[in-house]
PDB file of C-alpha atoms in Angstrom:
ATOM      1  CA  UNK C   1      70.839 244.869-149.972  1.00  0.00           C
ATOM      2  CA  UNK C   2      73.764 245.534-147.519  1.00  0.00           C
ATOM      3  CA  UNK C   3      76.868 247.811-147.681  1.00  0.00           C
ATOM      4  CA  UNK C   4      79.603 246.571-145.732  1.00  0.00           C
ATOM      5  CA  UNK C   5      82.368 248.701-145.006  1.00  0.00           C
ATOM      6  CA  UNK C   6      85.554 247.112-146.137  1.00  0.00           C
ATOM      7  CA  UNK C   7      86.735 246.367-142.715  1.00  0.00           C
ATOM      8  CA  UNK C   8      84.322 244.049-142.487  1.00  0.00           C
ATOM      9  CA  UNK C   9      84.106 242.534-145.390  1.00  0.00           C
ATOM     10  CA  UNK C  10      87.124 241.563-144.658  1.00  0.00           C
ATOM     11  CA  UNK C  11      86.877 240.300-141.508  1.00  0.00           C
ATOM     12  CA  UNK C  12      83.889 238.354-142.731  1.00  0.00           C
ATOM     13  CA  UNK C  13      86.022 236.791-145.582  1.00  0.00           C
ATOM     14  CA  UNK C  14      88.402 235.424-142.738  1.00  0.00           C
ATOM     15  CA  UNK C  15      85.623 233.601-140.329  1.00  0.00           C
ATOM     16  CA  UNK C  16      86.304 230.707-139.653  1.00  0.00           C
ATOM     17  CA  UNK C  17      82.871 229.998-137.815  1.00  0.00           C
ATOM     18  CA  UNK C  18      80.001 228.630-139.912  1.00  0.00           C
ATOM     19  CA  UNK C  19      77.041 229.795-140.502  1.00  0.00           C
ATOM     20  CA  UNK C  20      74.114 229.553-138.217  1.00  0.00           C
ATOM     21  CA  UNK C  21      71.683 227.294-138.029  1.00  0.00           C
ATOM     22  CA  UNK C  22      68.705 227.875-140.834  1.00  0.00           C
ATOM     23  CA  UNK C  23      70.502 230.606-142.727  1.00  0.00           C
ATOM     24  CA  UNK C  24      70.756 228.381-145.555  1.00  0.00           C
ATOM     25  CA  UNK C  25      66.482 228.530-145.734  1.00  0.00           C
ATOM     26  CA  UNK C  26      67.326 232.118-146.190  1.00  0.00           C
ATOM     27  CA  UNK C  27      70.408 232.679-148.520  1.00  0.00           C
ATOM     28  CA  UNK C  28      72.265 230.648-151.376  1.00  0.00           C
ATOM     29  CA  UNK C  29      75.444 230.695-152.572  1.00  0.00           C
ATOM     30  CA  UNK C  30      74.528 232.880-155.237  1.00  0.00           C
ATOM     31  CA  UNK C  31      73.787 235.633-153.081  1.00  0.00           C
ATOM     32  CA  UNK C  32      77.223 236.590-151.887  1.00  0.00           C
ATOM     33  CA  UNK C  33      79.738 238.293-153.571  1.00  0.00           C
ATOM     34  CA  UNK C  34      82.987 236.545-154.283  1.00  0.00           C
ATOM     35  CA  UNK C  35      84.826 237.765-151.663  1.00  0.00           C
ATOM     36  CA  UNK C  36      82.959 236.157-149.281  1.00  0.00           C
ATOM     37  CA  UNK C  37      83.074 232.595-151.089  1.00  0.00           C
ATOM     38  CA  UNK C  38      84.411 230.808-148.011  1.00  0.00           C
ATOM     39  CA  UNK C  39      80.664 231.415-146.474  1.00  0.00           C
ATOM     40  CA  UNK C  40      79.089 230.670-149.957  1.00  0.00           C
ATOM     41  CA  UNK C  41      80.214 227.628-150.043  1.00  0.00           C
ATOM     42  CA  UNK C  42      78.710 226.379-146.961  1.00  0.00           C
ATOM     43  CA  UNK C  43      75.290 227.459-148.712  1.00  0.00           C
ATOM     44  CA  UNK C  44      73.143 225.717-151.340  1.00  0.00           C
ATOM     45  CA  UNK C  45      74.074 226.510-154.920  1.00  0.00           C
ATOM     46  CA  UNK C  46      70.707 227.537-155.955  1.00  0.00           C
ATOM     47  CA  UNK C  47      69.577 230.840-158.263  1.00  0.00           C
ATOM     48  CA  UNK C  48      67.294 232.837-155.909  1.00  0.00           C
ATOM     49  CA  UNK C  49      65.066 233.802-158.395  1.00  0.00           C
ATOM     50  CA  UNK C  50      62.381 235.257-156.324  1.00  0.00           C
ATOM     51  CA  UNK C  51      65.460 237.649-155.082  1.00  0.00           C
ATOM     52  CA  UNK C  52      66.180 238.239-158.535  1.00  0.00           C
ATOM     53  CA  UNK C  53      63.131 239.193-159.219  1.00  0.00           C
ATOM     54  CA  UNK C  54      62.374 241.401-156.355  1.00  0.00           C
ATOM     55  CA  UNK C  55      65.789 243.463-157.461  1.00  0.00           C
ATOM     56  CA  UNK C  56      64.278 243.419-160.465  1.00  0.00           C
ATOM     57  CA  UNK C  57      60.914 245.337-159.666  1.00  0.00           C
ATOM     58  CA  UNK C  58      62.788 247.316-157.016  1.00  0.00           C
ATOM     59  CA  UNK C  59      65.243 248.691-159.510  1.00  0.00           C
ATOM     60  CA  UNK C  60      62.615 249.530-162.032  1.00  0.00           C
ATOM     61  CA  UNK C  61      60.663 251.588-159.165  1.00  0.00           C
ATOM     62  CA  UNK C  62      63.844 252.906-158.134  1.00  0.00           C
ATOM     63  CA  UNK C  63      64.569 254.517-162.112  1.00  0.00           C
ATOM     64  CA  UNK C  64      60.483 255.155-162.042  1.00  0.00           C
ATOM     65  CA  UNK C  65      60.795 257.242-158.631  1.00  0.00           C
ATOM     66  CA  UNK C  66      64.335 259.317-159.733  1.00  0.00           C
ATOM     67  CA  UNK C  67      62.193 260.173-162.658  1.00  0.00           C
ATOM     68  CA  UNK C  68      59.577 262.936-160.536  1.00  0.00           C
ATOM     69  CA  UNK C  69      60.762 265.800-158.833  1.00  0.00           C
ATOM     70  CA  UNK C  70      61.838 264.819-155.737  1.00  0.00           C
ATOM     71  CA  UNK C  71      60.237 268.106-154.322  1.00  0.00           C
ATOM     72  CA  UNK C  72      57.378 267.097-155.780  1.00  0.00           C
ATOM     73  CA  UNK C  73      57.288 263.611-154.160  1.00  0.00           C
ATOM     74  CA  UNK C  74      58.496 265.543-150.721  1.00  0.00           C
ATOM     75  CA  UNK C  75      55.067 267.103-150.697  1.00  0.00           C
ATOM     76  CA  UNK C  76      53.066 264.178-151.929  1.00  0.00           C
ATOM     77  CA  UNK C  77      54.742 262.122-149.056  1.00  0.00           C
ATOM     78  CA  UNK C  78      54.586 265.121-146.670  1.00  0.00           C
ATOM     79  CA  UNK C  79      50.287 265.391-147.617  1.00  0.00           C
ATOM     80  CA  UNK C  80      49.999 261.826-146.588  1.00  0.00           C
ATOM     81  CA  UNK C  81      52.179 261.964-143.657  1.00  0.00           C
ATOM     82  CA  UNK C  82      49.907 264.723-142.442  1.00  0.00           C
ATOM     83  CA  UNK C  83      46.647 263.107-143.048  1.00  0.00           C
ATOM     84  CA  UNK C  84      47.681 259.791-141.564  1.00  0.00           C
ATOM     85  CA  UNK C  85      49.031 261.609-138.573  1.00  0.00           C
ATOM     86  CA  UNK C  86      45.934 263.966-137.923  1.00  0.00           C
ATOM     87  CA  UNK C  87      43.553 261.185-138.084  1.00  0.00           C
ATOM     88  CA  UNK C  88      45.520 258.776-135.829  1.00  0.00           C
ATOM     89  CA  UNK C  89      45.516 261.758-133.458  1.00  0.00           C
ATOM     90  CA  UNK C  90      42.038 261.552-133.351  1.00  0.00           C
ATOM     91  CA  UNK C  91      41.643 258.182-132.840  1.00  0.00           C
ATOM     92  CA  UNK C  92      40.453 257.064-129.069  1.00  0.00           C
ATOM     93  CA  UNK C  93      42.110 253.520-129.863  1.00  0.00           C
ATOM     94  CA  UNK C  94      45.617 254.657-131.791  1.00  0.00           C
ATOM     95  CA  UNK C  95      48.216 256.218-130.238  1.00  0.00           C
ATOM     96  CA  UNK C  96      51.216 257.961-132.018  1.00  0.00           C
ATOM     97  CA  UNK C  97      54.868 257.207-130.900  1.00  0.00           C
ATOM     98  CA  UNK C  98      56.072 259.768-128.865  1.00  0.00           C
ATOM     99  CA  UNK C  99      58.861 261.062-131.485  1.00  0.00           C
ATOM    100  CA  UNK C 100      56.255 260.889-134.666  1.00  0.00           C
ATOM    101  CA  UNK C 101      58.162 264.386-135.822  1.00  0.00           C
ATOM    102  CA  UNK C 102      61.233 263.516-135.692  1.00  0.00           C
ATOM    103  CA  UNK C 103      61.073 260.763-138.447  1.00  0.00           C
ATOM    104  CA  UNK C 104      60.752 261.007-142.070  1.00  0.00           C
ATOM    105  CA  UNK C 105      57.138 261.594-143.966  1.00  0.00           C
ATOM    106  CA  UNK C 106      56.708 258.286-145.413  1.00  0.00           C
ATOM    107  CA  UNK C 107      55.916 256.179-142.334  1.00  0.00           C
ATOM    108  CA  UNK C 108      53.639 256.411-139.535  1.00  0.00           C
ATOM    109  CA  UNK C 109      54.636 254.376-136.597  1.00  0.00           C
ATOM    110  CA  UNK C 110      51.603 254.057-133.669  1.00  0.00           C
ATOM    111  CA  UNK C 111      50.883 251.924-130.644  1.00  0.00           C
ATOM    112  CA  UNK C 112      47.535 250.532-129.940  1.00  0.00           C
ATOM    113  CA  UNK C 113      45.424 251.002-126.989  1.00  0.00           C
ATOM    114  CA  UNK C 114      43.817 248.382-124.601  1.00  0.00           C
ATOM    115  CA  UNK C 115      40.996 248.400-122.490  1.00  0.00           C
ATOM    116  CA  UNK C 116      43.067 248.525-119.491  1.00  0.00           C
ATOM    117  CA  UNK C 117      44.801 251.876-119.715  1.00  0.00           C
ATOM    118  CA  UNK C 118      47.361 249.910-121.695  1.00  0.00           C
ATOM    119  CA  UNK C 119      48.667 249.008-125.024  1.00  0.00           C
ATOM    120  CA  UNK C 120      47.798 246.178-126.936  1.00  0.00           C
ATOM    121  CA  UNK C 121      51.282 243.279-126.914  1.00  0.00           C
ATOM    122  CA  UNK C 122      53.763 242.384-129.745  1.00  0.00           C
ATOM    123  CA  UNK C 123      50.916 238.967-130.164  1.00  0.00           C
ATOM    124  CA  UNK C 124      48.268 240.656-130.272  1.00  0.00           C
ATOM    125  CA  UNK C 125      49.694 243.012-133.067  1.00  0.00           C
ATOM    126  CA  UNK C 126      50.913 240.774-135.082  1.00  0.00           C
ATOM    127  CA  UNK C 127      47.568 239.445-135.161  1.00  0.00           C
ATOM    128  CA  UNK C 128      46.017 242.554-136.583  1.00  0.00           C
ATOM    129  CA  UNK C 129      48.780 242.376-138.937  1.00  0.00           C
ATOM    130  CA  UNK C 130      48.375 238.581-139.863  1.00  0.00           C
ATOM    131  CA  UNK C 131      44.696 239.758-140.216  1.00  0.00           C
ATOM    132  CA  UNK C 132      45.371 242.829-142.601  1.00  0.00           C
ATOM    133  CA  UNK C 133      47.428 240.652-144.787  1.00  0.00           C
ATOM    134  CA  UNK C 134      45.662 237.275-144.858  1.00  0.00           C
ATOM    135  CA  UNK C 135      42.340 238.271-143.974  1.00  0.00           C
ATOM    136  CA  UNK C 136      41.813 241.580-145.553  1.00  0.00           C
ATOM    137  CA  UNK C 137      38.913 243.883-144.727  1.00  0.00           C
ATOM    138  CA  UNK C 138      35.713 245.309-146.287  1.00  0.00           C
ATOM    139  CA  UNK C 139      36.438 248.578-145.445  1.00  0.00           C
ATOM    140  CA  UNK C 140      39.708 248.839-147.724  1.00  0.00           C
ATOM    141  CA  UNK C 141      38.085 248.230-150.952  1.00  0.00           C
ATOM    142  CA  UNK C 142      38.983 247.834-153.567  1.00  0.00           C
ATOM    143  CA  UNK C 143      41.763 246.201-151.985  1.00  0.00           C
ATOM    144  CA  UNK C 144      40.818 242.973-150.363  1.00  0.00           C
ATOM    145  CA  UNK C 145      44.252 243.210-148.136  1.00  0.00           C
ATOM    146  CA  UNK C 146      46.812 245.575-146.573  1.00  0.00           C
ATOM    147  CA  UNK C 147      49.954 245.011-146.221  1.00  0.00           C
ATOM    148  CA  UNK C 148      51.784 247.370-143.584  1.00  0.00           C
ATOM    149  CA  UNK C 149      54.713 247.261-141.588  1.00  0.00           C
ATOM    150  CA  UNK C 150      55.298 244.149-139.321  1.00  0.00           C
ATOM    151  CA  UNK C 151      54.819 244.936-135.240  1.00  0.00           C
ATOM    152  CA  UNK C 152      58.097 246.450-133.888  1.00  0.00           C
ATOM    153  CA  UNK C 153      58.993 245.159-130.380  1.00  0.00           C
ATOM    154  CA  UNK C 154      61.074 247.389-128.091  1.00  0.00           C
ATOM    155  CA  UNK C 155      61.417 247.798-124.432  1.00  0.00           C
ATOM    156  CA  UNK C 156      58.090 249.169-123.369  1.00  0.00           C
ATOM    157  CA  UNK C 157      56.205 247.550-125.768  1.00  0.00           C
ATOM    158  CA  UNK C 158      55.221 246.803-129.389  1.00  0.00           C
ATOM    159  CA  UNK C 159      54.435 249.061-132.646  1.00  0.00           C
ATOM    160  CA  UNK C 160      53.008 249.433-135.770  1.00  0.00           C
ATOM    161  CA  UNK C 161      53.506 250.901-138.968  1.00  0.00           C
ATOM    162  CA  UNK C 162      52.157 252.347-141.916  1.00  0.00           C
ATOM    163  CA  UNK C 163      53.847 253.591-145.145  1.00  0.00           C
ATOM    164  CA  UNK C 164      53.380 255.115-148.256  1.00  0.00           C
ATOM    165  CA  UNK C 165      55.415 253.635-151.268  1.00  0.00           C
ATOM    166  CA  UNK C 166      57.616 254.942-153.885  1.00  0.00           C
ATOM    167  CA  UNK C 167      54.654 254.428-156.278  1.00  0.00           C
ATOM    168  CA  UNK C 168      51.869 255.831-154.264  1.00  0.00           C
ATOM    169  CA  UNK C 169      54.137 258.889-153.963  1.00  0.00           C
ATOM    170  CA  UNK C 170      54.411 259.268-157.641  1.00  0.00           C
ATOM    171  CA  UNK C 171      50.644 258.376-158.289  1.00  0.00           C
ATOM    172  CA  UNK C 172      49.850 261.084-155.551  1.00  0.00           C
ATOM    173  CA  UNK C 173      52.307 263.458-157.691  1.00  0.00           C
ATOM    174  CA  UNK C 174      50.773 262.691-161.389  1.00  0.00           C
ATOM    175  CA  UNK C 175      46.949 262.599-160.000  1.00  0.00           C
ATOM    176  CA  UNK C 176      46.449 264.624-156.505  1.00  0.00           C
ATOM    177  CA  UNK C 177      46.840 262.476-152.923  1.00  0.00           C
ATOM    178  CA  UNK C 178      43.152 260.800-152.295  1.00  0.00           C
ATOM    179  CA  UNK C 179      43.217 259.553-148.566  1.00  0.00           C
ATOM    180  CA  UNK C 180      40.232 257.379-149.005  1.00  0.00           C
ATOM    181  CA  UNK C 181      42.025 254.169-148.745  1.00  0.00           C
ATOM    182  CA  UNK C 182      44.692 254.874-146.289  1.00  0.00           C
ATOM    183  CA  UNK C 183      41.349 256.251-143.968  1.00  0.00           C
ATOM    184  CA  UNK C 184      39.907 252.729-144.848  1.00  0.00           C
ATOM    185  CA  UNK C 185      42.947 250.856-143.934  1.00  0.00           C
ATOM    186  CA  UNK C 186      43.897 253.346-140.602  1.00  0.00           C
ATOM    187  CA  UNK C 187      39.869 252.554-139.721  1.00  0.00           C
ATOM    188  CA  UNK C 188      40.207 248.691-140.540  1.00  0.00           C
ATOM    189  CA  UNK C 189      43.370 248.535-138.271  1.00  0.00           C
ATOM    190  CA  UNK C 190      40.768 250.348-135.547  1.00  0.00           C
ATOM    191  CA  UNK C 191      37.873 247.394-136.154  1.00  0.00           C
ATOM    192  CA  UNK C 192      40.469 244.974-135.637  1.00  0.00           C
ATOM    193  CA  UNK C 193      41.661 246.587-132.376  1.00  0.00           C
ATOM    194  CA  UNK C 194      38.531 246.855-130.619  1.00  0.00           C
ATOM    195  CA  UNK C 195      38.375 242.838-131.499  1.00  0.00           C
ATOM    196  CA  UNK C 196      41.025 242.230-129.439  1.00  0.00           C
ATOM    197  CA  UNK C 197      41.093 244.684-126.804  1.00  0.00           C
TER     198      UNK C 197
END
């Protein structure tokens, strides 16, 4: 979802320009609110379902998440954050982002060491992601894949990320945080590593 300020909005109803190219793969008409109909009609008229539905489930975990104390999901994130963080600091092959602190407790961003005194490149990451989330590994069971964040390219060089979700938060609040998969997964992202470092 997007909030537009009403500036733009407005500005966006008045564009003349189309458009561009492969944004209709992406969007349908039905996804833009009637103010913007000049750009909806240069879209398929199609029901996005799968959007539907994904507002759907996100909605429900929305009402689902309100529902706990947010204090109470504060420290559930806060316990996870902490455990995720100390064991990437021990890792010789993950590295945290230099600013870590400053961000909020539910997600973990980290670079990944190379042989060379280095860090592994935006390709290479993506490939321990495409692996996590295609491939799966042993070590996350019962899980036979992980999704986490996509790599993150910036200036000096590429990321990744790891989060904990609205509904691990509340499972961690109704039945005590268990790190034992988030170990797994932060030791699976490691086995992949050292494959292509």
């Amino acid at each position: 979802a997007m909030l537009v300020p009403e500036p733009w909005m407005r500005r966006l109803a008045a564009a003349q320009t189309p458009p561009p190219s492969g944004f209709d793969r992406i969007f349908s008409s039905c996804d833009f609110p009637s103010d913007l109909a000049r750009l909806a009609d240069t879209l398929p008229a199609v029901d996005n379902v799968g959007l539907r539905l994904r507002w759907e489930v996100a909605l429900s975990e929305m009402d689902a998440f309100v529902s706990v104390s947010e204090a109470d999901t504060a420290a559930a994130m806060a316990a996870w954050s902490d455990c995720v963080i100390t064991r990437i600091r021990r890792s010789d092959v993950l590295e945290l982002l230099r600013d870590e602190g400053l961000t909020n407790d539910s997600i973990v961003s980290f670079r990944v060491r190379n042989r060379r005194g280095g860090h592994l490149d935006h390709g290479e990451l993506a490939e321990i992601h495409r692996r996590l989330a295609v491939d799966g590994g042993p070590e996350i069971a019962p899980y036979e894949r992980a999704l986490i964040g996509q790599p993150v390219a910036y200036e000096s060089g590429s990321f990744l990320r790891v989060a904990i979700g609205s509904s691990d938060a509340r499972n961690a609040v109704a039945t005590g945080f268990d790190p034992t998969v988030d170990l797994a997964l932060i030791a699976t992202i490691e086995r992949l590593a050292g494959e292509l470092r």
